[in-house]
């Protein structure tokens, strides 16, 4: 397999600065890394946060973003075991960890102090050739539709794990706040497959139609509905058993505390800039509610989420555009105009 010396990528030199579509060198895999010819990459809202510099953890600069890259292994470092050239592989958010600390030992590798993050501290999948730690790279079965599989690598894994974190059981009511977005559209489907009854929450009627087409049993338009709490309580006969917050709205996250019933669980996933929520102590004790956080997933979560996709239990609602069109995708995302996930074709 011939590997070129240069490739197309989208790179930025300062947070919020120009997104340059240009030729850059093809990276060389370190001894523990794969070189993956990325065919498709999903665009996650995290990539937009990273470009804008929204979070207190700094990005590497210059940076190639992207962490939902699906492609083919074309080379590997001398220490790599268990992969072969031609295997399908995925670049995901977690791109290496120490594998030796208390968190790694308990398979909480995303919490490792030395975690390497694709499209954040390590150049990611908005390029034609990306390097990925061979331990953390996702395995994608041969013959899988790579464009369709790309969003599973972050959005799918993250929401699958978040639903498990919620402790919801089959038959329970689960709310998905941000139901029509990249994470939300998959969360609705995974929750349904796992037997839960889903209430989607998002902004506008079009997003409601979309969330219902993904499997939501009910939908609450948070902008049109005057009393969101009452509406959710009515649908669910007293409140949600849990709610997964995948919106980018601090107000929605705050309100989610009121949407769960007694003993309910609020799961924080979306990461709006500078957000915090206030949980009144009396109310939380008296109603015995819990606020939990969920951060991507580990290798087992990745395997399980991908397996459910490959068995056709969930589908990624994608729109494919060229890699060079990333700035336009960020604009639509910022304006809240995306249904599901945009996926970039790296050949264009
Ligand atoms: O591991 C993690 N915790 C993790 C992993 C991946 C992504 C966290 N994230 C974070 C991202 O960084 C981002 O902050 O999850 C958030 C959502 O990512 P996304 O799904 O990729 O974003 P999107 O496609 O833009 O979807 C957001 C949805 O939220 C809706 C929007 O309409 C959109 O459908 N929304 C908004 I903005 N305000 C809302 C509100 N007030 C709302 N929905 C309900 N109520
Ligand atoms: Zn992501």
Coordinates of C-alpha atoms and ligand atoms in Angstrom, one line a residue:
X1 CA 0.0 0.0 0.0
X2 CA 1.6 3.3 -1.0
X3 CA 1.3 6.1 1.5
X4 CA 1.7 9.6 0.2
X5 CA 4.0 12.1 1.9
X6 CA 1.4 14.8 2.1
X7 CA -2.4 14.8 2.5
X8 CA -5.4 17.1 2.9
X9 CA -6.4 18.3 6.3
X10 CA -8.3 21.0 8.1
X11 CA -6.0 22.7 10.6
X12 CA -6.2 25.8 12.7
X13 CA -3.4 27.7 14.4
X14 CA -5.3 29.7 17.0
X15 CA -8.6 29.0 18.8
X16 CA -11.4 30.5 16.8
X17 CA -8.9 31.4 14.0
X18 CA -9.2 30.4 10.3
X19 CA -9.9 26.8 9.5
X20 CA -7.4 26.1 6.8
X21 CA -8.1 23.3 4.3
X22 CA -4.6 22.5 3.1
X23 CA -1.8 20.0 2.4
X24 CA 0.1 18.9 5.5
X25 CA 2.6 16.0 6.0
X26 CA 1.2 12.5 6.6
X27 CA 2.1 11.7 10.3
X28 CA 4.4 8.8 11.1
X29 CA 3.0 6.2 13.6
X30 CA 4.9 6.0 16.9
X31 CA 5.9 2.4 17.9
X32 CA 2.5 1.9 19.7
X33 CA 0.4 3.5 17.0
X34 CA -1.6 2.7 13.9
X35 CA -1.7 4.9 10.8
X36 CA -5.3 5.0 9.7
X37 CA -6.4 6.2 6.3
X38 CA -9.5 8.0 7.5
X39 CA -12.3 7.7 5.0
X40 CA -15.1 9.5 6.9
X41 CA -15.2 11.6 10.1
X42 CA -18.2 12.7 12.0
X43 CA -18.3 16.3 13.3
X44 CA -19.1 16.4 17.0
X45 CA -20.0 19.5 18.9
X46 CA -16.9 18.9 21.0
X47 CA -14.9 19.7 17.8
X48 CA -16.6 23.1 17.7
X49 CA -15.8 23.7 21.4
X50 CA -12.2 22.7 20.8
X51 CA -11.8 25.1 17.8
X52 CA -13.4 27.9 19.8
X53 CA -11.3 27.2 22.9
X54 CA -14.5 27.0 25.1
X55 CA -13.1 24.8 27.8
X56 CA -10.6 25.3 30.7
X57 CA -8.3 22.6 29.3
X58 CA -6.1 24.0 26.5
X59 CA -5.9 22.3 23.1
X60 CA -2.7 21.6 21.3
X61 CA -2.0 24.2 18.6
X62 CA -1.9 24.1 15.7
X63 CA -4.6 21.4 15.8
X64 CA -6.3 19.1 13.4
X65 CA -9.7 18.4 15.0
X66 CA -12.0 15.4 14.8
X67 CA -12.5 12.2 16.9
X68 CA -15.1 10.2 15.0
X69 CA -12.8 8.9 12.2
X70 CA -13.6 5.6 10.5
X71 CA -11.0 4.2 8.1
X72 CA -8.5 1.5 7.2
X73 CA -5.1 0.6 8.8
X74 CA -2.3 1.3 6.3
X75 CA 0.8 1.1 8.6
X76 CA 1.7 0.5 12.2
X77 CA 4.6 1.0 14.7
X78 CA 6.9 -1.9 15.6
X79 CA 5.3 -2.6 19.0
X80 CA 1.7 -3.0 17.7
X81 CA 0.1 -6.4 18.1
X82 CA -3.3 -7.7 17.1
X83 CA -3.9 -5.5 14.0
X84 CA -3.1 -6.1 10.4
X85 CA -2.9 -3.8 7.3
X86 CA -6.4 -3.5 5.8
X87 CA -8.3 -3.8 9.0
X88 CA -11.1 -1.3 9.6
X89 CA -10.3 1.0 12.6
X90 CA -11.7 4.0 14.3
X91 CA -10.1 7.1 15.7
X92 CA -12.0 8.0 18.9
X93 CA -11.7 10.7 21.5
X94 CA -9.6 8.7 23.9
X95 CA -6.3 8.0 22.0
X96 CA -4.1 6.6 24.7
X97 CA -3.8 6.4 28.5
X98 CA -1.2 5.1 30.9
X99 CA -3.0 1.8 31.5
X100 CA -1.4 1.7 34.9
X101 CA -3.1 4.2 37.2
X102 CA -6.1 3.6 39.6
X103 CA -8.5 4.8 36.9
X104 CA -7.0 2.7 34.0
X105 CA -6.9 -0.3 36.3
X106 CA -10.6 0.0 36.7
X107 CA -11.2 0.6 33.0
X108 CA -12.0 4.2 33.6
X109 CA -9.3 5.1 31.0
X110 CA -10.9 8.5 30.0
X111 CA -10.2 9.7 33.6
X112 CA -6.5 8.9 33.3
X113 CA -4.3 11.9 34.1
X114 CA -2.2 11.1 31.0
X115 CA -5.2 10.6 28.6
X116 CA -4.4 11.6 25.0
X117 CA -7.4 13.1 23.2
X118 CA -7.9 13.0 19.5
X119 CA -8.7 16.3 18.0
X120 CA -7.7 18.0 21.2
X121 CA -4.2 17.1 22.5
X122 CA -3.4 14.9 19.5
X123 CA -4.2 15.6 15.8
X124 CA -7.5 14.0 15.0
X125 CA -9.6 12.7 12.1
X126 CA -10.1 15.9 10.0
X127 CA -7.3 14.6 7.8
X128 CA -6.8 11.7 5.4
X129 CA -4.2 9.9 7.6
X130 CA -4.3 10.0 11.4
X131 CA -2.3 8.2 14.0
X132 CA -4.1 6.3 16.8
X133 CA -3.0 4.3 19.8
X134 CA -3.4 0.6 18.9
X135 CA -4.9 -0.2 22.3
X136 CA -7.5 2.5 22.2
X137 CA -8.3 2.5 18.4
X138 CA -11.8 1.1 17.8
X139 CA -12.3 -2.1 16.0
X140 CA -14.8 -1.9 13.2
X141 CA -15.8 -5.2 11.6
X142 CA -14.9 -5.8 7.9
X143 CA -17.6 -4.7 5.5
X144 CA -19.1 -2.1 7.8
X145 CA -20.4 1.1 6.2
X146 CA -17.6 3.4 7.4
X147 CA -19.6 6.6 6.9
X148 CA -22.5 5.3 8.9
X149 CA -20.2 3.9 11.6
X150 CA -18.2 7.1 12.2
X151 CA -20.7 8.7 14.6
X152 CA -20.7 5.6 16.8
X153 CA -17.0 6.3 17.7
X154 CA -18.0 9.3 19.9
X155 CA -21.7 10.0 19.9
X156 CA -22.8 6.4 20.0
X157 CA -20.3 5.3 22.7
X158 CA -21.0 8.3 24.8
X159 CA -24.8 8.0 24.9
X160 CA -24.7 4.2 25.3
X161 CA -22.5 4.7 28.3
X162 CA -24.6 7.6 29.7
X163 CA -27.7 5.5 29.5
X164 CA -26.0 2.7 31.4
X165 CA -24.8 5.4 33.9
X166 CA -28.5 6.5 34.4
X167 CA -29.4 3.1 35.9
X168 CA -32.6 3.1 33.9
X169 CA -34.3 -0.3 33.3
X170 CA -36.6 -1.5 30.6
X171 CA -40.0 0.2 31.0
X172 CA -38.6 3.3 32.7
X173 CA -39.2 6.7 31.3
X174 CA -35.9 8.4 30.1
X175 CA -35.7 11.9 28.8
X176 CA -33.2 12.9 26.2
X177 CA -32.6 16.7 26.3
X178 CA -31.1 17.6 22.9
X179 CA -32.8 14.7 21.3
X180 CA -32.4 15.8 17.7
X181 CA -28.6 16.4 17.8
X182 CA -25.7 14.1 17.0
X183 CA -25.6 12.5 20.5
X184 CA -29.4 12.9 21.1
X185 CA -30.5 11.1 17.9
X186 CA -28.4 8.1 18.9
X187 CA -29.4 8.3 22.6
X188 CA -33.1 8.0 21.6
X189 CA -32.4 4.9 19.6
X190 CA -30.1 3.1 22.2
X191 CA -32.5 3.9 25.0
X192 CA -35.4 2.4 22.9
X193 CA -33.4 -0.7 22.1
X194 CA -32.6 -1.1 25.8
X195 CA -36.3 -1.1 26.5
X196 CA -36.9 2.3 27.9
X197 CA -39.7 4.7 27.0
X198 CA -38.2 7.9 25.6
X199 CA -39.3 11.5 25.9
X200 CA -37.3 13.7 23.5
X201 CA -36.8 17.3 24.4
X202 CA -35.4 19.8 21.9
X203 CA -36.2 23.2 20.3
X204 CA -38.8 23.4 17.5
X205 CA -41.4 21.2 15.7
X206 CA -39.0 19.9 13.0
X207 CA -36.7 18.5 15.7
X208 CA -39.7 16.9 17.3
X209 CA -40.6 15.1 14.0
X210 CA -37.0 14.0 13.7
X211 CA -36.8 12.7 17.3
X212 CA -40.0 10.8 16.9
X213 CA -38.6 9.2 13.7
X214 CA -35.6 8.0 15.8
X215 CA -38.0 6.3 18.2
X216 CA -39.1 8.9 20.8
X217 CA -42.5 8.0 22.2
X218 CA -43.2 11.6 23.1
X219 CA -41.6 15.0 22.4
X220 CA -41.6 18.3 24.3
X221 CA -40.7 21.4 22.4
X222 CA -39.0 23.4 25.1
X223 CA -39.5 26.7 23.3
X224 CA -43.2 26.3 22.4
X225 CA -44.3 24.5 25.6
X226 CA -45.2 27.1 28.3
X227 CA -44.8 24.6 31.3
X228 CA -42.2 22.0 30.3
X229 CA -42.1 20.5 33.8
X230 CA -45.9 20.0 33.8
X231 CA -45.8 18.6 30.3
X232 CA -43.2 16.0 31.1
X233 CA -44.9 15.0 34.4
X234 CA -48.1 14.5 32.5
X235 CA -46.6 12.3 29.8
X236 CA -44.6 10.2 32.4
X237 CA -47.2 10.1 35.2
X238 CA -45.1 12.0 37.7
X239 CA -41.7 12.6 36.1
X240 CA -38.8 10.9 34.3
X241 CA -36.8 8.1 35.9
X242 CA -33.7 9.7 34.4
X243 CA -32.7 12.3 32.0
X244 CA -29.6 12.4 29.7
X245 CA -28.5 16.0 29.1
X246 CA -26.9 16.1 25.6
X247 CA -27.9 19.7 24.8
X248 CA -25.5 22.6 24.9
X249 CA -27.8 24.6 27.1
X250 CA -27.1 25.4 30.7
X251 CA -30.8 26.4 31.2
X252 CA -31.9 23.0 30.0
X253 CA -29.5 21.3 32.3
X254 CA -30.7 23.3 35.2
X255 CA -34.3 22.5 34.4
X256 CA -33.6 18.8 34.0
X257 CA -33.3 18.5 37.8
X258 CA -37.1 19.3 38.0
X259 CA -38.0 16.8 35.3
X260 CA -37.1 13.7 37.2
X261 CA -39.4 12.0 39.7
X262 CA -38.4 11.0 43.2
X263 CA -35.3 8.8 43.2
X264 CA -34.6 10.1 39.7
X265 CA -31.2 10.4 38.1
X266 CA -29.9 13.5 36.2
X267 CA -27.0 12.6 33.9
X268 CA -24.7 15.4 32.7
X269 CA -23.1 14.8 29.3
X270 CA -23.2 18.0 27.2
X271 CA -20.4 20.5 28.0
X272 CA -21.6 24.1 27.4
X273 CA -18.9 26.7 28.2
X274 CA -18.7 27.9 31.9
X275 CA -21.9 26.0 32.9
X276 CA -22.9 24.9 36.3
X277 CA -26.2 23.7 37.8
X278 CA -27.6 24.4 41.2
X279 CA -29.2 21.6 43.1
X280 CA -31.1 22.6 46.2
X281 CA -30.0 20.4 49.1
X282 CA -33.4 20.0 50.7
X283 CA -35.1 19.2 47.5
X284 CA -32.5 16.8 46.4
X285 CA -32.5 14.9 49.8
X286 CA -36.3 15.0 50.2
X287 CA -36.9 13.7 46.7
X288 CA -33.7 11.7 46.8
X289 CA -32.5 12.6 43.4
X290 CA -29.0 12.1 42.0
X291 CA -26.9 14.1 39.6
X292 CA -24.3 11.9 37.8
X293 CA -21.8 12.7 35.0
X294 CA -20.8 10.5 32.1
X295 CA -17.7 10.9 30.0
X296 CA -17.3 9.0 26.7
X297 CA -16.9 5.2 27.4
X298 CA -14.2 2.6 27.7
X299 CA -13.2 -0.1 25.3
X300 CA -16.0 -2.5 26.3
X301 CA -18.6 0.3 25.8
X302 CA -17.0 1.0 22.4
X303 CA -17.3 -2.7 21.4
X304 CA -20.9 -2.9 22.6
X305 CA -22.1 0.3 21.0
X306 CA -20.4 -0.6 17.7
X307 CA -21.8 -4.2 17.9
X308 CA -25.3 -2.8 18.3
X309 CA -24.8 -0.6 15.3
X310 CA -23.4 -3.5 13.2
X311 CA -26.4 -5.6 14.1
X312 CA -28.7 -2.9 12.7
X313 CA -30.2 -2.0 16.1
X314 CA -29.3 1.7 15.7
X315 CA -28.8 3.7 12.6
X316 CA -26.8 6.9 12.3
X317 CA -28.8 9.7 10.7
X318 CA -26.0 11.3 8.7
X319 CA -25.4 13.9 6.0
X320 CA -22.2 13.5 4.1
X321 CA -20.2 16.5 2.9
X322 CA -16.6 17.1 1.9
X323 CA -13.8 17.6 4.4
X324 CA -13.3 21.1 3.0
X325 CA -16.8 22.1 4.1
X326 CA -16.1 21.8 7.8
X327 CA -16.4 25.6 8.4
X328 CA -20.0 25.5 7.0
X329 CA -20.8 22.6 9.3
X330 CA -19.6 24.5 12.3
X331 CA -21.8 27.4 11.3
X332 CA -24.9 25.3 11.1
X333 CA -24.0 23.6 14.4
X334 CA -23.6 26.9 16.1
X335 CA -27.0 28.0 14.8
X336 CA -28.6 24.8 16.0
X337 CA -29.6 23.9 12.5
X338 CA -28.4 20.3 12.3
X339 CA -30.6 17.2 12.5
X340 CA -28.4 14.2 13.4
X341 CA -24.8 14.1 12.4
X342 CA -22.7 15.6 9.6
X343 CA -20.0 13.3 8.3
X344 CA -17.0 14.5 6.3
X345 CA -15.8 12.6 3.3
X346 CA -12.0 13.1 3.5
X347 CA -11.6 12.6 -0.3
X348 CA -13.3 15.9 -1.0
Ligands
LIG1 O1 -18.3 12.4 27.0 C1 -19.0 13.4 27.0 N1 -19.6 13.9 28.1 C2 -19.3 14.0 25.7 C3 -19.0 13.3 24.5 C4 -19.4 13.9 23.3 C5 -20.0 15.2 23.3 C6 -19.9 15.3 25.6 N2 -20.2 15.8 24.4 C7 -20.8 17.1 24.4 C8 -20.4 18.1 23.3 O2 -19.2 18.7 23.6 C9 -21.6 19.0 23.3 O3 -21.4 20.0 24.4 O4 -22.2 16.9 24.2 C10 -22.8 18.1 23.6 C11 -23.7 17.8 22.5 O5 -22.9 17.3 21.4 P1 -23.6 17.0 19.9 O6 -24.7 16.1 20.1 O7 -22.5 16.7 19.0 O8 -24.3 18.5 19.6 P2 -25.4 18.9 18.6 O9 -25.5 17.9 17.5 O10 -25.2 20.4 18.3 O11 -26.8 18.7 19.4 C12 -27.2 19.6 20.4 C13 -28.7 19.5 20.5 O12 -29.1 20.3 21.7 C14 -30.3 21.0 21.3 C15 -30.0 21.5 19.9 O13 -31.2 21.9 19.2 C16 -29.4 20.2 19.3 O14 -30.3 19.3 18.7 N3 -30.6 22.0 22.3 C17 -30.0 23.2 22.5 I1 -28.4 23.9 21.8 N4 -30.7 23.9 23.5 C18 -31.6 23.1 23.9 C19 -32.6 23.2 25.0 N5 -32.7 24.3 25.7 C20 -31.6 21.9 23.2 N6 -32.4 20.8 23.5 C21 -33.3 21.0 24.5 N7 -33.4 22.1 25.2
LIG2 ZN1 -17.4 13.8 20.4

